[in-house]
Amino acid sequence: MAWNPDEALKDPALETRARSISAELRCLVCQNQSIDDSDADLARDLRVLVRERLVAGDTDRQVFDYVVARYGEFVLLKPRMGAKTWLLWGLPAALLLAGCGALFLGDRKRNNSRALPELSDSEKERVAKILQQQ
């Protein structure tokens, strides 16, 4: 853990909440670590900010909302499910389905255009003669 003992709050309940919140916030410098695990200066500043908000009486949700308002959704290690998130996950699936549908319809249209034309009467007679000879 990268947090420093001098950052710890005197109230154990608030410190537990602060650690829980810090574990869910992304270090914007490291990007693959929580601010609780990061040694970056910005991560330290965010840990201090979280503790200041908790001491001021904010709920966990208010702390998350405050940090997201300042740094954007990217700061959350587990993004919230909203319209943007659904679009991010749903758009590739929709494009894949549309592509498969286009391939299916294109193949079907191509197969229909390959249909052989109807035989003329003279061709039908010729085929009949060939079949009778065998």
XYZ file of N, CA, C and O in Angstrom:
536
model
N 0.827 -1.182 0.000
C 0.000 0.000 0.000
C 0.878 1.254 0.000
O 1.868 1.317 0.709
N 0.463 2.241 -0.748
C 1.269 3.440 -0.892
C 0.867 4.551 0.072
O 1.578 5.531 0.195
N -0.247 4.398 0.733
C -0.664 5.477 1.618
C 0.306 5.604 2.789
O 0.911 4.644 3.230
N 0.431 6.821 3.255
C 1.354 7.107 4.345
C 0.598 7.168 5.660
O -0.540 7.661 5.701
N 1.207 6.730 6.743
C 0.535 6.794 8.043
C 0.139 8.217 8.437
O -0.841 8.412 9.147
N 0.883 9.225 7.952
C 0.528 10.612 8.299
C -0.774 11.052 7.630
O -1.363 12.063 8.017
N -1.250 10.310 6.629
C -2.525 10.615 5.970
C -3.703 10.069 6.758
O -4.836 10.499 6.557
N -3.477 9.093 7.628
C -4.559 8.381 8.317
C -5.356 9.316 9.217
O -4.817 10.218 9.862
N -6.650 9.060 9.246
C -7.548 9.820 10.111
C -7.556 9.204 11.508
O -7.338 7.997 11.671
N -7.836 10.035 12.499
C -7.869 9.541 13.875
C -9.073 8.644 14.135
O -9.001 7.708 14.912
N -10.181 8.919 13.440
C -11.402 8.125 13.598
C -11.270 6.847 12.756
O -11.197 6.921 11.524
N -11.242 5.656 13.381
C -11.056 4.414 12.617
C -12.182 4.148 11.617
O -11.941 3.598 10.544
N -13.408 4.547 11.950
C -14.529 4.331 11.025
C -14.349 5.179 9.764
O -14.561 4.694 8.641
N -13.947 6.451 9.932
C -13.707 7.316 8.769
C -12.515 6.819 7.961
O -12.525 6.867 6.730
N -11.483 6.348 8.643
C -10.309 5.831 7.936
C -10.666 4.599 7.114
O -10.215 4.446 5.975
N -11.507 3.741 7.651
C -11.953 2.554 6.914
C -12.731 2.967 5.672
O -12.532 2.414 4.586
N -13.610 3.949 5.833
C -14.357 4.452 4.675
C -13.412 5.069 3.646
O -13.567 4.871 2.439
N -12.432 5.831 4.111
C -11.477 6.484 3.203
C -10.690 5.444 2.419
O -10.487 5.579 1.206
N -10.256 4.389 3.087
C -9.499 3.333 2.410
C -10.375 2.614 1.393
O -9.918 2.243 0.316
N -11.630 2.399 1.741
C -12.563 1.737 0.827
C -12.784 2.584 -0.424
O -12.780 2.070 -1.546
N -12.965 3.867 -0.238
C -13.164 4.773 -1.381
C -11.883 4.848 -2.215
O -11.926 4.787 -3.451
N -10.746 4.966 -1.563
C -9.461 5.065 -2.271
C -9.179 3.833 -3.117
O -8.534 3.922 -4.156
N -9.648 2.687 -2.674
C -9.425 1.450 -3.425
C -10.240 1.422 -4.717
O -9.936 0.649 -5.623
N -11.257 2.267 -4.833
C -12.115 2.284 -6.019
C -11.831 3.452 -6.959
O -12.487 3.587 -7.984
N -10.865 4.291 -6.604
C -10.510 5.429 -7.452
C -9.188 5.156 -8.158
O -8.229 4.686 -7.557
N -9.149 5.474 -9.439
C -7.974 5.218 -10.286
C -6.965 6.350 -10.127
O -7.315 7.517 -10.108
N -5.704 5.956 -10.076
C -4.631 6.943 -10.121
C -4.553 7.443 -11.562
O -4.392 6.653 -12.489
N -4.664 8.729 -11.742
C -4.676 9.287 -13.093
C -3.289 9.313 -13.728
O -3.155 9.496 -14.932
N -2.254 9.099 -12.925
C -0.893 9.034 -13.447
C -0.559 7.596 -13.836
O -0.081 7.320 -14.933
N -0.824 6.664 -12.939
C -0.488 5.250 -13.164
C -1.534 4.559 -14.031
O -1.213 3.665 -14.792
N -2.776 4.914 -13.890
C -3.938 4.454 -14.641
C -4.337 2.999 -14.398
O -5.458 2.648 -14.671
N -3.471 2.154 -13.927
C -3.869 0.779 -13.661
C -3.790 0.455 -12.177
O -3.813 -0.704 -11.805
N -3.670 1.475 -11.364
C -3.613 1.296 -9.926
C -4.651 2.181 -9.273
O -5.012 3.233 -9.795
N -5.092 1.746 -8.107
C -5.958 2.610 -7.325
C -5.095 3.680 -6.671
O -3.871 3.524 -6.567
N -5.713 4.749 -6.214
C -4.934 5.788 -5.531
C -4.392 5.261 -4.214
O -3.422 5.782 -3.677
N -4.998 4.208 -3.691
C -4.527 3.588 -2.455
C -3.203 2.860 -2.674
O -2.390 2.742 -1.763
N -2.967 2.377 -3.897
C -1.765 1.602 -4.217
C -0.664 2.430 -4.874
O 0.446 1.939 -5.046
N -0.968 3.639 -5.270
C -0.038 4.429 -6.068
C 0.822 5.358 -5.207
O 0.362 5.937 -4.231
N 2.084 5.513 -5.635
C 3.016 6.426 -4.968
C 3.036 7.806 -5.625
O 3.784 8.676 -5.184
N 2.265 8.009 -6.669
C 2.288 9.283 -7.395
C 1.782 10.420 -6.505
O 0.942 10.226 -5.627
N 2.308 11.612 -6.768
C 1.896 12.783 -5.977
C 0.411 13.074 -6.129
O -0.261 13.446 -5.163
N -0.096 12.914 -7.346
C -1.524 13.157 -7.574
C -2.374 12.159 -6.787
O -3.418 12.523 -6.242
N -1.943 10.922 -6.704
C -2.676 9.921 -5.925
C -2.704 10.329 -4.450
O -3.735 10.205 -3.781
N -1.578 10.817 -3.948
C -1.544 11.281 -2.557
C -2.520 12.440 -2.368
O -3.266 12.480 -1.388
N -2.516 13.382 -3.306
C -3.438 14.521 -3.210
C -4.894 14.044 -3.196
O -5.728 14.581 -2.466
N -5.201 13.044 -4.022
C -6.570 12.513 -4.054
C -6.922 11.796 -2.755
O -8.048 11.897 -2.265
N -5.965 11.070 -2.164
C -6.222 10.409 -0.878
C -6.519 11.441 0.204
O -7.442 11.280 1.007
N -5.747 12.531 0.198
C -5.972 13.604 1.170
C -7.330 14.253 0.918
O -8.085 14.537 1.859
N -7.671 14.484 -0.352
C -8.958 15.086 -0.705
C -10.119 14.223 -0.217
O -11.095 14.744 0.346
N -10.021 12.915 -0.423
C -11.077 11.999 0.032
C -11.257 12.121 1.540
O -12.375 12.229 2.047
N -10.160 12.146 2.266
C -10.237 12.243 3.728
C -10.811 13.588 4.167
O -11.596 13.661 5.105
N -10.446 14.664 3.466
C -11.002 15.986 3.792
C -12.511 16.005 3.600
O -13.248 16.572 4.420
N -12.979 15.391 2.502
C -14.423 15.362 2.227
C -15.154 14.547 3.291
O -16.256 14.903 3.705
N -14.563 13.431 3.724
C -15.202 12.609 4.755
C -15.254 13.346 6.091
O -16.264 13.292 6.797
N -14.181 14.045 6.435
C -14.162 14.821 7.685
C -15.199 15.942 7.620
O -15.834 16.281 8.624
N -15.411 16.484 6.417
C -16.405 17.560 6.245
C -17.830 17.029 6.363
O -18.777 17.811 6.403
N -18.003 15.688 6.409
C -19.326 15.114 6.603
C -19.979 14.539 5.361
O -21.150 14.157 5.395
N -19.242 14.469 4.254
C -19.810 13.906 3.022
C -20.045 12.403 3.178
O -19.288 11.710 3.860
N -21.064 11.908 2.477
C -21.283 10.463 2.395
C -20.323 9.904 1.344
O -19.715 10.659 0.579
N -20.216 8.593 1.301
C -19.346 7.965 0.297
C -19.777 8.379 -1.105
O -18.944 8.692 -1.951
N -21.087 8.378 -1.367
C -21.618 8.742 -2.686
C -21.245 10.187 -3.023
O -20.863 10.489 -4.152
N -21.334 11.082 -2.041
C -20.995 12.483 -2.283
C -19.505 12.638 -2.600
O -19.124 13.445 -3.449
N -18.663 11.849 -1.934
C -17.227 11.898 -2.216
C -16.974 11.431 -3.649
O -16.245 12.088 -4.403
N -17.576 10.302 -4.037
C -17.410 9.820 -5.410
C -17.905 10.856 -6.413
O -17.231 11.135 -7.412
N -19.078 11.431 -6.164
C -19.632 12.431 -7.080
C -18.718 13.646 -7.196
O -18.533 14.192 -8.286
N -18.153 14.068 -6.086
C -17.250 15.218 -6.078
C -16.001 14.929 -6.914
O -15.605 15.738 -7.757
N -15.395 13.774 -6.699
C -14.173 13.419 -7.433
C -14.475 13.241 -8.924
O -13.713 13.705 -9.777
N -15.607 12.611 -9.241
C -15.989 12.427 -10.648
C -16.274 13.772 -11.310
O -15.907 13.994 -12.464
N -16.889 14.687 -10.584
C -17.169 16.014 -11.140
C -15.871 16.751 -11.480
O -15.805 17.487 -12.466
N -14.836 16.524 -10.689
C -13.556 17.204 -10.927
C -12.700 16.509 -11.983
O -12.015 17.175 -12.758
N -12.703 15.177 -12.002
C -11.759 14.438 -12.847
C -12.423 13.594 -13.933
O -11.725 12.998 -14.754
N -13.727 13.467 -13.930
C -14.426 12.695 -14.946
C -14.598 11.235 -14.540
O -14.014 10.766 -13.565
N -15.405 10.517 -15.316
C -15.731 9.114 -15.035
C -14.499 8.216 -15.066
O -14.490 7.164 -14.446
N -13.462 8.631 -15.768
C -12.267 7.805 -15.902
C -11.610 7.519 -14.556
O -10.909 6.529 -14.395
N -11.845 8.384 -13.573
C -11.216 8.223 -12.268
C -11.773 7.014 -11.513
O -11.141 6.522 -10.586
N -12.916 6.499 -11.940
C -13.509 5.332 -11.283
C -12.919 4.050 -11.864
O -12.906 3.860 -13.072
N -12.446 3.156 -10.995
C -11.939 1.872 -11.481
C -13.066 0.995 -12.005
O -12.864 0.191 -12.905
N -14.260 1.144 -11.432
C -15.448 0.421 -11.903
C -16.444 1.470 -12.395
O -17.171 2.060 -11.607
N -16.500 1.720 -13.710
C -17.373 2.780 -14.229
C -18.840 2.519 -13.911
O -19.292 1.382 -13.816
N -19.561 3.591 -13.744
C -21.002 3.506 -13.495
C -21.705 3.100 -14.779
O -21.303 3.477 -15.875
N -22.789 2.341 -14.648
C -23.566 1.948 -15.821
C -24.532 3.085 -16.160
O -25.478 3.335 -15.427
N -24.254 3.751 -17.237
C -25.088 4.849 -17.701
C -25.226 4.766 -19.213
O -24.816 3.783 -19.848
N -25.780 5.800 -19.804
C -26.010 5.813 -21.248
C -24.698 5.659 -22.022
O -24.625 4.910 -22.995
N -23.653 6.360 -21.572
C -22.370 6.274 -22.277
C -21.778 4.869 -22.171
O -21.206 4.358 -23.124
N -21.905 4.267 -21.006
C -21.349 2.928 -20.813
C -22.098 1.917 -21.664
O -21.485 1.044 -22.293
N -23.423 2.015 -21.694
C -24.206 1.095 -22.528
C -23.852 1.288 -23.997
O -23.747 0.325 -24.756
N -23.661 2.529 -24.402
C -23.285 2.808 -25.788
C -21.914 2.211 -26.092
O -21.706 1.587 -27.138
N -20.989 2.359 -25.159
C -19.646 1.826 -25.341
C -19.652 0.308 -25.495
O -18.936 -0.246 -26.317
N -20.472 -0.385 -24.713
C -20.537 -1.842 -24.787
C -21.491 -2.320 -25.885
O -21.278 -3.375 -26.476
N -22.554 -1.575 -26.148
C -23.575 -2.025 -27.086
C -23.259 -1.743 -28.543
O -23.665 -2.494 -29.424
N -22.540 -0.664 -28.816
C -22.256 -0.288 -30.202
C -21.464 -1.366 -30.954
O -21.835 -1.712 -32.083
N -20.402 -1.924 -30.393
C -19.705 -2.996 -31.140
C -20.600 -4.203 -31.420
O -20.534 -4.775 -32.512
N -21.430 -4.574 -30.467
C -22.336 -5.711 -30.686
C -23.336 -5.381 -31.789
O -23.628 -6.217 -32.651
N -23.865 -4.157 -31.777
C -24.824 -3.747 -32.806
C -24.159 -3.725 -34.186
O -24.759 -4.151 -35.180
N -22.925 -3.231 -34.248
C -22.209 -3.209 -35.533
C -21.925 -4.624 -36.035
O -22.025 -4.890 -37.236
N -21.583 -5.517 -35.128
C -21.353 -6.911 -35.512
C -22.630 -7.540 -36.069
O -22.602 -8.207 -37.109
N -23.746 -7.321 -35.395
C -25.026 -7.859 -35.881
C -25.406 -7.251 -37.230
O -25.885 -7.964 -38.118
N -25.192 -5.954 -37.387
C -25.509 -5.304 -38.660
C -24.637 -5.863 -39.784
O -25.119 -6.105 -40.891
N -23.349 -6.089 -39.499
C -22.454 -6.662 -40.502
C -22.865 -8.069 -40.899
O -22.857 -8.416 -42.080
N -23.228 -8.890 -39.901
C -23.691 -10.254 -40.200
C -24.974 -10.223 -41.025
O -25.135 -11.003 -41.962
N -25.873 -9.307 -40.683
C -27.120 -9.175 -41.448
C -26.851 -8.751 -42.880
O -27.456 -9.279 -43.820
N -25.918 -7.822 -43.057
C -25.578 -7.370 -44.412
C -24.953 -8.502 -45.225
O -25.262 -8.671 -46.408
N -24.076 -9.289 -44.593
C -23.483 -10.436 -45.299
C -24.546 -11.457 -45.683
O -24.531 -11.993 -46.796
N -25.464 -11.744 -44.771
C -26.526 -12.708 -45.038
C -27.410 -12.238 -46.181
O -27.691 -12.997 -47.113
N -27.837 -10.981 -46.144
C -28.702 -10.460 -47.204
C -27.964 -10.372 -48.539
O -28.537 -10.651 -49.589
N -26.687 -9.987 -48.494
C -25.902 -9.916 -49.728
C -25.710 -11.284 -50.347
O -25.817 -11.442 -51.565
N -25.440 -12.294 -49.527
C -25.268 -13.659 -50.029
C -26.578 -14.184 -50.605
O -26.591 -14.835 -51.640
N -27.664 -13.879 -49.932
C -28.980 -14.326 -50.400
C -29.320 -13.689 -51.757
O -29.814 -14.358 -52.661
N -29.019 -12.406 -51.889
C -29.300 -11.700 -53.141
C -28.419 -12.254 -54.266
O -28.879 -12.444 -55.385
N -27.164 -12.551 -53.942
C -26.244 -13.083 -54.937
C -26.692 -14.475 -55.387
O -26.635 -14.806 -56.565
N -27.171 -15.288 -54.468
C -27.652 -16.631 -54.825
C -28.895 -16.555 -55.702
O -29.070 -17.373 -56.598
N -29.763 -15.598 -55.470
C -30.964 -15.441 -56.287
C -30.616 -14.981 -57.701
O -31.287 -15.348 -58.657
N -29.565 -14.203 -57.852
C -29.195 -13.711 -59.184
C -28.513 -14.808 -59.999
O -28.404 -14.707 -61.208
N -28.044 -15.872 -59.364
C -27.398 -16.968 -60.064
C -28.389 -18.006 -60.578
O -27.994 -18.991 -61.180
N -29.649 -17.837 -60.362
C -30.642 -18.823 -60.796
C -30.592 -18.951 -62.318
O -30.464 -17.974 -63.047
N -30.668 -20.174 -62.774
C -30.598 -20.436 -64.215
C -31.893 -20.004 -64.889
O -32.977 -20.155 -64.325
N -31.789 -19.514 -66.119
C -33.005 -19.097 -66.821
C -33.838 -20.322 -67.233
O -33.333 -21.436 -67.322
N -35.082 -20.097 -67.484
C -36.019 -21.152 -67.909
C -35.584 -21.671 -69.291
O -35.129 -20.914 -70.136
N -35.714 -22.988 -69.486
C -35.358 -23.587 -70.780
C -36.427 -23.261 -71.827
O -37.624 -23.266 -71.528
N -35.947 -23.020 -73.028
C -36.903 -22.788 -74.127
C -37.486 -24.136 -74.547
O -36.999 -25.196 -74.163
N -38.537 -24.096 -75.370
C -39.186 -25.335 -75.820
C -38.221 -26.213 -76.614
O -38.207 -27.441 -76.443
N -37.393 -25.619 -77.472
C -36.452 -26.411 -78.275
C -35.399 -27.068 -77.369
O -35.000 -28.212 -77.602
N -34.991 -26.363 -76.310
C -34.016 -26.936 -75.379
C -34.635 -28.076 -74.585
O -33.976 -29.091 -74.338
N -35.906 -27.933 -74.217
C -36.589 -28.996 -73.484
C -36.699 -30.257 -74.345
O -36.490 -31.370 -73.857
N -37.002 -30.089 -75.633
C -37.094 -31.230 -76.551
C -35.738 -31.914 -76.689
O -35.632 -33.140 -76.684
N -34.695 -31.139 -76.804
C -33.343 -31.677 -76.950
C -32.936 -32.478 -75.713
O -32.348 -33.550 -75.821
N -33.250 -31.941 -74.518
C -32.940 -32.654 -73.284
C -33.707 -33.966 -73.202
O -33.178 -35.008 -72.822
N -34.973 -33.914 -73.606
C -35.794 -35.123 -73.594
C -35.200 -36.196 -74.519
O -35.158 -37.370 -74.165
N -34.728 -35.813 -75.714
C -34.130 -36.756 -76.661
C -32.862 -37.385 -76.074
O -32.630 -38.572 -76.185
N -32.046 -36.538 -75.411
C -30.804 -37.043 -74.808
C -31.121 -38.038 -73.711
O -30.501 -39.092 -73.604
N -32.114 -37.763 -72.922
C -32.495 -38.659 -71.825
C -33.072 -39.985 -72.354
O -32.879 -41.021 -71.752
N -33.770 -39.917 -73.487
C -34.341 -41.136 -74.064
C -33.239 -42.038 -74.630
O -33.373 -43.261 -74.616
N -32.175 -41.448 -75.111
C -31.091 -42.239 -75.695
C -30.341 -43.000 -74.601
O -29.750 -44.023 -74.883
N -30.357 -42.549 -73.401
C -29.605 -43.223 -72.349
C -30.411 -44.250 -71.751
O -31.024 -44.908 -71.327
